[in-house]
Each structure stands twice: as structure tokens, then as C-alpha cells.
PDB file of N, CA and C in Angstrom:
ATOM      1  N   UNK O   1      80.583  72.182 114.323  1.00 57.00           N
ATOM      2  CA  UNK O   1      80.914  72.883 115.563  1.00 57.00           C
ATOM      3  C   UNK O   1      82.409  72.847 115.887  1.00 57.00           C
ATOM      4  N   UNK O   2      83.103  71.595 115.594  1.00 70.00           N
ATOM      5  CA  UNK O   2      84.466  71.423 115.640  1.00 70.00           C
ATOM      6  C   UNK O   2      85.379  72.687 114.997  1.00 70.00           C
ATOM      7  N   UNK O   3      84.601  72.887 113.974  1.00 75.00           N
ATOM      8  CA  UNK O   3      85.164  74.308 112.995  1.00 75.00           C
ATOM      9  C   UNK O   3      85.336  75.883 113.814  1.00 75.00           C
ATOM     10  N   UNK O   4      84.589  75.879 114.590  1.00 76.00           N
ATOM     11  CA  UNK O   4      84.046  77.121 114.957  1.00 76.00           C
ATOM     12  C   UNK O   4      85.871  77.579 115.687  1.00 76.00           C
ATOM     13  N   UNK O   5      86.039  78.836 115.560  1.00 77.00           N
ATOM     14  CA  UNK O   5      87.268  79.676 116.093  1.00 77.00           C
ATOM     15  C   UNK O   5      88.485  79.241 115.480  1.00 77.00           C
ATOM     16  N   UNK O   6      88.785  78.242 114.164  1.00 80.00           N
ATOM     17  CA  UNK O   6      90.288  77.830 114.023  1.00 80.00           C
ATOM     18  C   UNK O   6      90.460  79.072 113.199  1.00 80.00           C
ATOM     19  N   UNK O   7      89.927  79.686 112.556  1.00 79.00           N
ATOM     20  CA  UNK O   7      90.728  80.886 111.327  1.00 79.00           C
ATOM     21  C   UNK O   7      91.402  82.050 112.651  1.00 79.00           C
ATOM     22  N   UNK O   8      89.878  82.115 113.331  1.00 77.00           N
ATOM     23  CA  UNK O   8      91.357  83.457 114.401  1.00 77.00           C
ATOM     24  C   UNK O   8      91.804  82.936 115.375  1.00 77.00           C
ATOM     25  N   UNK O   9      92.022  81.538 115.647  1.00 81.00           N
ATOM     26  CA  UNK O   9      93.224  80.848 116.459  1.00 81.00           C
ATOM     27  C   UNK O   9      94.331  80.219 115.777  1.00 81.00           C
ATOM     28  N   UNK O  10      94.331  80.327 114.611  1.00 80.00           N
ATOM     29  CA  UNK O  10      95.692  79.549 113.453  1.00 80.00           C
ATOM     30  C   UNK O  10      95.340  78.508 114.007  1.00 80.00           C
ATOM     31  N   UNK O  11      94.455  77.678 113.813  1.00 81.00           N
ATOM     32  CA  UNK O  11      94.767  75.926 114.105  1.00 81.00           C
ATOM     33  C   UNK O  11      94.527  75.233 112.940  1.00 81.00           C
ATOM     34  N   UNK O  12      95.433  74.513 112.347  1.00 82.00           N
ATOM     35  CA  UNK O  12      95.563  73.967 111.320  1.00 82.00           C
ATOM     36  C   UNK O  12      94.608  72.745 111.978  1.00 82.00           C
ATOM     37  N   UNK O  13      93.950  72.061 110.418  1.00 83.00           N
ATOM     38  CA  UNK O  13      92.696  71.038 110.998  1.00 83.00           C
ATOM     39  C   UNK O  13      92.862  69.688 110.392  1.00 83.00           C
ATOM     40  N   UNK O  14      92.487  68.693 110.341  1.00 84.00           N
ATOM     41  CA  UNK O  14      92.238  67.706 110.085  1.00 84.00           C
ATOM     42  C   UNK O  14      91.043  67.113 110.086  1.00 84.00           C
ATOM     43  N   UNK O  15      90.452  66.652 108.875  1.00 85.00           N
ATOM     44  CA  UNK O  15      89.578  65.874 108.821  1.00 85.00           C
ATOM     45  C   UNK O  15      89.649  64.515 108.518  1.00 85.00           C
ATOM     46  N   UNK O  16      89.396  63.300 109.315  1.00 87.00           N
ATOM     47  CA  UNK O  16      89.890  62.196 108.419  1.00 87.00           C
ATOM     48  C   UNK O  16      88.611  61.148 108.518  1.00 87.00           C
ATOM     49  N   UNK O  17      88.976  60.087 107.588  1.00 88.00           N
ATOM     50  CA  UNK O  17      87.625  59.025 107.627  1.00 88.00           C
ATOM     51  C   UNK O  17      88.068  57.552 107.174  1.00 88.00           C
ATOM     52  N   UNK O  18      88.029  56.902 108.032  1.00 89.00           N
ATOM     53  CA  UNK O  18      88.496  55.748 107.929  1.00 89.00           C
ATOM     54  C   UNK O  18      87.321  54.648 107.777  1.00 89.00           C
ATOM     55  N   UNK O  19      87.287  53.554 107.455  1.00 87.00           N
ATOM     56  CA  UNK O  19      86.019  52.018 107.196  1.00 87.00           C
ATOM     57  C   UNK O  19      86.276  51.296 106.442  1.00 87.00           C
ATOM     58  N   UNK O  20      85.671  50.320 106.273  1.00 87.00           N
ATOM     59  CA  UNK O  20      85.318  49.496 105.430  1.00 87.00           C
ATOM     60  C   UNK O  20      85.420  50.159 104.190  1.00 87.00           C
ATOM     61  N   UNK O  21      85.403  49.017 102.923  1.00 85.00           N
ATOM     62  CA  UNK O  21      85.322  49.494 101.616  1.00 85.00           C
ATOM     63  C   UNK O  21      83.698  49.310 101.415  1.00 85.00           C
ATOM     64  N   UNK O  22      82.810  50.735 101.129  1.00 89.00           N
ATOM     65  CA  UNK O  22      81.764  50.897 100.734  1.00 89.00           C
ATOM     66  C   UNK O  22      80.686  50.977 101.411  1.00 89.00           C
ATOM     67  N   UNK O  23      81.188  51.664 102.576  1.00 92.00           N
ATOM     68  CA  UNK O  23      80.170  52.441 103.753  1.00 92.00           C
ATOM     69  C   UNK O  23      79.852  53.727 103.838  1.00 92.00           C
ATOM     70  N   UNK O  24      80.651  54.403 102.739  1.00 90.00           N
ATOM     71  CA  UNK O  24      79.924  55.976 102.293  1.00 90.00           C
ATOM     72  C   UNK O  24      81.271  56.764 102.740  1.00 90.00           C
ATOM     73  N   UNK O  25      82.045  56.252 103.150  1.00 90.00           N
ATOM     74  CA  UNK O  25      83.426  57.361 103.189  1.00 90.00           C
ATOM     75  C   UNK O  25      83.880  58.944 102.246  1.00 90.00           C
ATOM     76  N   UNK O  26      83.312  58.330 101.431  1.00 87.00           N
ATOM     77  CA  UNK O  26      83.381  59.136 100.275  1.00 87.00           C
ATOM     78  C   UNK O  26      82.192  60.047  99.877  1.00 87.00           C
ATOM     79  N   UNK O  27      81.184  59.223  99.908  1.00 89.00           N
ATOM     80  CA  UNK O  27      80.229  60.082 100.052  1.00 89.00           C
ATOM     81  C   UNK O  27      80.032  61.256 100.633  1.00 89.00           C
ATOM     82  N   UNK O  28      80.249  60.770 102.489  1.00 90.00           N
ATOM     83  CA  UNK O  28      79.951  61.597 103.115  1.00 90.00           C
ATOM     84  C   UNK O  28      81.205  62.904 103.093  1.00 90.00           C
ATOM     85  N   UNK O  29      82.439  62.353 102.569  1.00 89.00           N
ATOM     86  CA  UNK O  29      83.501  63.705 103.139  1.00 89.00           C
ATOM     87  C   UNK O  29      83.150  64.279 101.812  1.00 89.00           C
ATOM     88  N   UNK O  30      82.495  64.134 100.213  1.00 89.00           N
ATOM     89  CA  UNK O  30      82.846  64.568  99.130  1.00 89.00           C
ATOM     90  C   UNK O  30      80.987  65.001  98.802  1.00 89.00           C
ATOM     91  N   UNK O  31      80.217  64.391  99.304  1.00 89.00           N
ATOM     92  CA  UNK O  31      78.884  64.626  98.683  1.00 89.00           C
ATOM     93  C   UNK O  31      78.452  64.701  97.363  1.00 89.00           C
ATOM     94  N   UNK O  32      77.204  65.278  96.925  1.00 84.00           N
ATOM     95  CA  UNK O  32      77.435  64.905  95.456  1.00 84.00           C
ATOM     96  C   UNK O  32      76.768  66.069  95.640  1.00 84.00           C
ATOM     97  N   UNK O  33      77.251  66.753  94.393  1.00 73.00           N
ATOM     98  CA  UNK O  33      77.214  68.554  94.468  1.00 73.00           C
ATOM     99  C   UNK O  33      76.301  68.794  92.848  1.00 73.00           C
ATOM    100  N   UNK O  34      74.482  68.731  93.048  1.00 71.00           N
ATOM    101  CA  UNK O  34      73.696  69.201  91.666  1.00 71.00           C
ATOM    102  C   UNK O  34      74.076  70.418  91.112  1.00 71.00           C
ATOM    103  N   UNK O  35      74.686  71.128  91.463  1.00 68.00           N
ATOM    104  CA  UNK O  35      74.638  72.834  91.250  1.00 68.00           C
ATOM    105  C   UNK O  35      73.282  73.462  91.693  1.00 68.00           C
ATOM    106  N   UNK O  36      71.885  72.740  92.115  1.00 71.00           N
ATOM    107  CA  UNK O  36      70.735  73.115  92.408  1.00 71.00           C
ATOM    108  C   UNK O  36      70.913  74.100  93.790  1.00 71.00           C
ATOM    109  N   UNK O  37      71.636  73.009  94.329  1.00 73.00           N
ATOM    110  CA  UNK O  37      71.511  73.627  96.036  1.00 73.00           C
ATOM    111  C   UNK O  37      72.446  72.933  96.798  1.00 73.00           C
ATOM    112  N   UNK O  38      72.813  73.355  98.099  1.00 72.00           N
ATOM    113  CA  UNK O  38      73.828  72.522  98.745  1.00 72.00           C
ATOM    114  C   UNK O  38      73.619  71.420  99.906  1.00 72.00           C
ATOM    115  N   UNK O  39      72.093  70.768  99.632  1.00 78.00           N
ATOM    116  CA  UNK O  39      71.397  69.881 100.365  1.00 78.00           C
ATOM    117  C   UNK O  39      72.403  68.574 100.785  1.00 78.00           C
ATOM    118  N   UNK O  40      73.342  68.432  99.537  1.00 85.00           N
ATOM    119  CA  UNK O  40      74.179  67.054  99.652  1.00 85.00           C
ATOM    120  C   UNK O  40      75.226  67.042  99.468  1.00 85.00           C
ATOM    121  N   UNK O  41      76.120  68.234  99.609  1.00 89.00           N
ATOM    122  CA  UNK O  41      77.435  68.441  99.855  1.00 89.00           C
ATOM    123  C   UNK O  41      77.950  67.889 101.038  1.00 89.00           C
ATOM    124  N   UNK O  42      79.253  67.531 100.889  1.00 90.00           N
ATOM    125  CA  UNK O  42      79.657  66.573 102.147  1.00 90.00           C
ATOM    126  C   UNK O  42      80.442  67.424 102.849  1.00 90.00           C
ATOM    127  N   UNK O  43      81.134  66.928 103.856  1.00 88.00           N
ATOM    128  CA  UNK O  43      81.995  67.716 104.933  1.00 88.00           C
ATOM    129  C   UNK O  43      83.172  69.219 104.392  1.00 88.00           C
ATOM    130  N   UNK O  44      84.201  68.441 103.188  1.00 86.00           N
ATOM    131  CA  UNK O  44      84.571  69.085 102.726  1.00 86.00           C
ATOM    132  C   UNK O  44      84.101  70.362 102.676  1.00 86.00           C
ATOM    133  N   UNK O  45      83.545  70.456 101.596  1.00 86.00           N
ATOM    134  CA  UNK O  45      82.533  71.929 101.130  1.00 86.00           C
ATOM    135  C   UNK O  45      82.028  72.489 102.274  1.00 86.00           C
ATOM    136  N   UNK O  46      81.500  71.560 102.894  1.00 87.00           N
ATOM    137  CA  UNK O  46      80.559  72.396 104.377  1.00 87.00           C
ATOM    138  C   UNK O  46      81.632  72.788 105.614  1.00 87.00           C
ATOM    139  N   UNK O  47      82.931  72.364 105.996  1.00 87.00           N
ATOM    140  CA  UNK O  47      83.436  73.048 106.458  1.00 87.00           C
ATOM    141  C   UNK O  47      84.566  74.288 105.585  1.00 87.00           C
ATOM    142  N   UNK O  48      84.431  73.900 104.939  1.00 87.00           N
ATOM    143  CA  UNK O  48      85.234  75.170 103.878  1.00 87.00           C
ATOM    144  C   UNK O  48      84.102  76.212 103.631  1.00 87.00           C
ATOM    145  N   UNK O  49      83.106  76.092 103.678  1.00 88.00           N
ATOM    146  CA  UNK O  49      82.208  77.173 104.234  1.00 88.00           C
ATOM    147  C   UNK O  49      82.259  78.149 105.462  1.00 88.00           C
ATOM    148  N   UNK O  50      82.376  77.249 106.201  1.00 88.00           N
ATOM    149  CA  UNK O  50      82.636  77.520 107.679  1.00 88.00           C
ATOM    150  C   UNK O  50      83.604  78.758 107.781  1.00 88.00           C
ATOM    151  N   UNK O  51      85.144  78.127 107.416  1.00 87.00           N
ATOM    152  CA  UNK O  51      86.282  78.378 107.060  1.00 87.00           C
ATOM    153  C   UNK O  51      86.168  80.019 106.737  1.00 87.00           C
ATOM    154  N   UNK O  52      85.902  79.995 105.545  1.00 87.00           N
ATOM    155  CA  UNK O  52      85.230  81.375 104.806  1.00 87.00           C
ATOM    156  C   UNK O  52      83.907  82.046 105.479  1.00 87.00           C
ATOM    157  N   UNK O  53      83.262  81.782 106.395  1.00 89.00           N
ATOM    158  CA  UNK O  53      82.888  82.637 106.800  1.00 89.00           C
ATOM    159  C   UNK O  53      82.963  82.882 107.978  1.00 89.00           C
ATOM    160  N   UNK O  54      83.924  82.195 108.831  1.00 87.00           N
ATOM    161  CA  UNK O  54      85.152  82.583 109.482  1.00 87.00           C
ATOM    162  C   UNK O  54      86.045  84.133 109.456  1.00 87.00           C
ATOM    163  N   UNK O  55      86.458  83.491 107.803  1.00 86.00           N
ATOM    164  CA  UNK O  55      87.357  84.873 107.440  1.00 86.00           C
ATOM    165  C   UNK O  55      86.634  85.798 107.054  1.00 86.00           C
ATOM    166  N   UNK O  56      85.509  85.955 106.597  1.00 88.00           N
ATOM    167  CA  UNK O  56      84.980  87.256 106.742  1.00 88.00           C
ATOM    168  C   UNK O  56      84.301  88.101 108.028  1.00 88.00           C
ATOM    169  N   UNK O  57      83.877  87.344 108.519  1.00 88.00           N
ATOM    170  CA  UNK O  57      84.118  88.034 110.360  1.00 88.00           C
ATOM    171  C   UNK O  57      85.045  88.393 111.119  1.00 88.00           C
ATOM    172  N   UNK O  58      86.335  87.617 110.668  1.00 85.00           N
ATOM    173  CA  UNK O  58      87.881  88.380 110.787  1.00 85.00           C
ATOM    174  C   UNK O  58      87.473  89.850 110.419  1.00 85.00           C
ATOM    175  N   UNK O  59      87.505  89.682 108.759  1.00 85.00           N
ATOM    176  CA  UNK O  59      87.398  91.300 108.766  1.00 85.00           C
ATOM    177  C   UNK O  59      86.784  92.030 108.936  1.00 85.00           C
ATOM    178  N   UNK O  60      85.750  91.835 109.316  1.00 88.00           N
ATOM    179  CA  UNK O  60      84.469  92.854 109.478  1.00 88.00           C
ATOM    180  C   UNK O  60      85.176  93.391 111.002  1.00 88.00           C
ATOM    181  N   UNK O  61      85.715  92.398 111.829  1.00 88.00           N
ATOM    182  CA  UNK O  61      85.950  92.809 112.893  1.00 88.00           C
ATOM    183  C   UNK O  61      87.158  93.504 113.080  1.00 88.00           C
ATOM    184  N   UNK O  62      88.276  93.191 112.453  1.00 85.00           N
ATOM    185  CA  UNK O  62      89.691  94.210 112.407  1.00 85.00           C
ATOM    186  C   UNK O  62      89.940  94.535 111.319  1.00 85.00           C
ATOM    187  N   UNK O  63      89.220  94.878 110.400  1.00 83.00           N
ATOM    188  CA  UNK O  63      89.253  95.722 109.165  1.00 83.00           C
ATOM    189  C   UNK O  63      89.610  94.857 107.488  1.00 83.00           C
ATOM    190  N   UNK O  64      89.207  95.236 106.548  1.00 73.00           N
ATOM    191  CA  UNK O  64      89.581  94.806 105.573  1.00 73.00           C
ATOM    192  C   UNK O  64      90.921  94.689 105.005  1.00 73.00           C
ATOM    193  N   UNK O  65      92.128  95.473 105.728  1.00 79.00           N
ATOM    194  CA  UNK O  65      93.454  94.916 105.535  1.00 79.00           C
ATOM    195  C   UNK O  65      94.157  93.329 105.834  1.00 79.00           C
ATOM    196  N   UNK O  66      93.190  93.064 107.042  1.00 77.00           N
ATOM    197  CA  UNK O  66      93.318  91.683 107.551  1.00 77.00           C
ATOM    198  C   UNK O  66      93.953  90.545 106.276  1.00 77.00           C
ATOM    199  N   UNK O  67      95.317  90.219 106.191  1.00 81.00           N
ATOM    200  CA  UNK O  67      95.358  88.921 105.254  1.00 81.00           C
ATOM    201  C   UNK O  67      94.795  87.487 106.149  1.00 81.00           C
ATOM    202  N   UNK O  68      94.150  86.813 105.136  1.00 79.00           N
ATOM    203  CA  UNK O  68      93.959  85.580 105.765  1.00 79.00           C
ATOM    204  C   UNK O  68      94.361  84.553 104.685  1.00 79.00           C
ATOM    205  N   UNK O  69      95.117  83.217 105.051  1.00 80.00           N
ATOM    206  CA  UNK O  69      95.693  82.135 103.889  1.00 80.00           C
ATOM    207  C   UNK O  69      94.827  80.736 104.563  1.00 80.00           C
ATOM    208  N   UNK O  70      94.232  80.167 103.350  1.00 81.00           N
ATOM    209  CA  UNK O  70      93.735  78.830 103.512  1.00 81.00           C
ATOM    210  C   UNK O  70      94.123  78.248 102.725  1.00 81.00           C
ATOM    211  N   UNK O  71      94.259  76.651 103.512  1.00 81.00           N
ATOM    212  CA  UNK O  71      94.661  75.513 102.010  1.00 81.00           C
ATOM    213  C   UNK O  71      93.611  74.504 102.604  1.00 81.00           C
ATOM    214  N   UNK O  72      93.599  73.892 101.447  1.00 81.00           N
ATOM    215  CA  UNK O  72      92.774  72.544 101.352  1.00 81.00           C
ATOM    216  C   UNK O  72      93.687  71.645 100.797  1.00 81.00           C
ATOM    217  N   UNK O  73      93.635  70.318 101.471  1.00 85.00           N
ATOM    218  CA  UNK O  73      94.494  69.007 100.297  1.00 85.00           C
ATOM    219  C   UNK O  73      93.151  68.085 100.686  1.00 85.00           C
ATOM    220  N   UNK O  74      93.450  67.183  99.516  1.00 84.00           N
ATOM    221  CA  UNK O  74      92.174  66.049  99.888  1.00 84.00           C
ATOM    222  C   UNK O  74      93.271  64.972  99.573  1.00 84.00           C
ATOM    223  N   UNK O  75      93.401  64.128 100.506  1.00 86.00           N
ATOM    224  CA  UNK O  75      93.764  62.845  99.496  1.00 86.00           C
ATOM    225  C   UNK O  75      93.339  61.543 100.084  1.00 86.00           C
ATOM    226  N   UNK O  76      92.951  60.468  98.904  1.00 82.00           N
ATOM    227  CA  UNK O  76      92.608  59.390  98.918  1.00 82.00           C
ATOM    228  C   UNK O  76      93.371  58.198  99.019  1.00 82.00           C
ATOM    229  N   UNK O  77      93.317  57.340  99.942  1.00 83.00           N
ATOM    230  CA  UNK O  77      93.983  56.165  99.593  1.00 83.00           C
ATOM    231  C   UNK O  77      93.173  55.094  99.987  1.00 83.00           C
ATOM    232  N   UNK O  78      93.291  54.460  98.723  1.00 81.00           N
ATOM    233  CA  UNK O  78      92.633  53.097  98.619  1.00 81.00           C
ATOM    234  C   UNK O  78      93.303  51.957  98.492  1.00 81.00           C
ATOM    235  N   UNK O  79      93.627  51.031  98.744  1.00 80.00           N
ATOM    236  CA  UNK O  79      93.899  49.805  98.959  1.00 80.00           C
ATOM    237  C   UNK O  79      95.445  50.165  99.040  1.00 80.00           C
ATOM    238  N   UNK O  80      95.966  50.963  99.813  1.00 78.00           N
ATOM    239  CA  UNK O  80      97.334  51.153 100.032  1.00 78.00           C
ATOM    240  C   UNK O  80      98.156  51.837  98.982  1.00 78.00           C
ATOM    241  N   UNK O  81      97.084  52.518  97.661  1.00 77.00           N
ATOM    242  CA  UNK O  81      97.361  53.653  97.121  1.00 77.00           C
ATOM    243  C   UNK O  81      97.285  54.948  97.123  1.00 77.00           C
ATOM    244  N   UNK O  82      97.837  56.104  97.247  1.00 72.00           N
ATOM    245  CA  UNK O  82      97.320  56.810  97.054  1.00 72.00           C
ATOM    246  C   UNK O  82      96.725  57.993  95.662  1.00 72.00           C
TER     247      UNK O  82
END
């Protein structure tokens, strides 16, 4: 729900996840992806869904010229690495 309106408000987003070592941090932002179905995809994927279908209601609504730019970074740091 947090997702909902950032592609046609430009709001750049943040997702972050902080804990303990080995409480599912990872799990949950990365999921584990069978190719079957998307039952256990984690945040990532599921708001980059969002994201994209976001931008295609952009255009449906002000036309297919509409440019739209997304980025994704993921990064990990573990024990003060990244």
C-alpha cells in the first residue's frame, strides 16, 4: 500500500530492513523465486510489480508517449561489509 501513487508523484522510495543475524531479512526482502509461481517472492519483486503497473496506468491514462525511468539498487551489508 506504501507503493501506491509514487510513479505519478516522482517519489523516489526506500525500502530498508534491519535485525538480528538470521531472522529472515533476506528472505523476506529477496524471497525465493521457483519459476512455478510468485507465491514466495519477497518485497523486492512484489513492489517492482507494483512499480510497473503503476507505469502502465500512466499510460493508458496520458497516452503511450508517456516516458517513464525506474531504477532498482539492492545492497547488502553484512557485518559492516558491503
Amino acid at each position: 500500500p506504501q507503493i501506491s501513487g509514487v510513479v505519478s508523484r516522482g517519489i523516489n522510495v526506500c525500502i530498508f530492513a534491519y535485525g538480528s543475524t538470521g531472522t529472515g531479512k533476506t528472505h523476506t526482502m529477496e524471497g525465493s523465486f521457483s519459476g512455478v509461481d510468485n507465491s514466495d517472492v519477497g518485497v523486492y519483486f512484489r513492489a517492482m510489480e507494483m512499480v510497473f503497473q503503476q507505469v502502465e496506468d500512466l499510460r493508458e491514462q496520458l497516452g503511450a508517449g508517456v516516458q517513464v525511468s525506474t531504477r532498482l539498487s539492492v545492497v547488502e551489508i553484512y557485518c559492516d561489509d558491503v
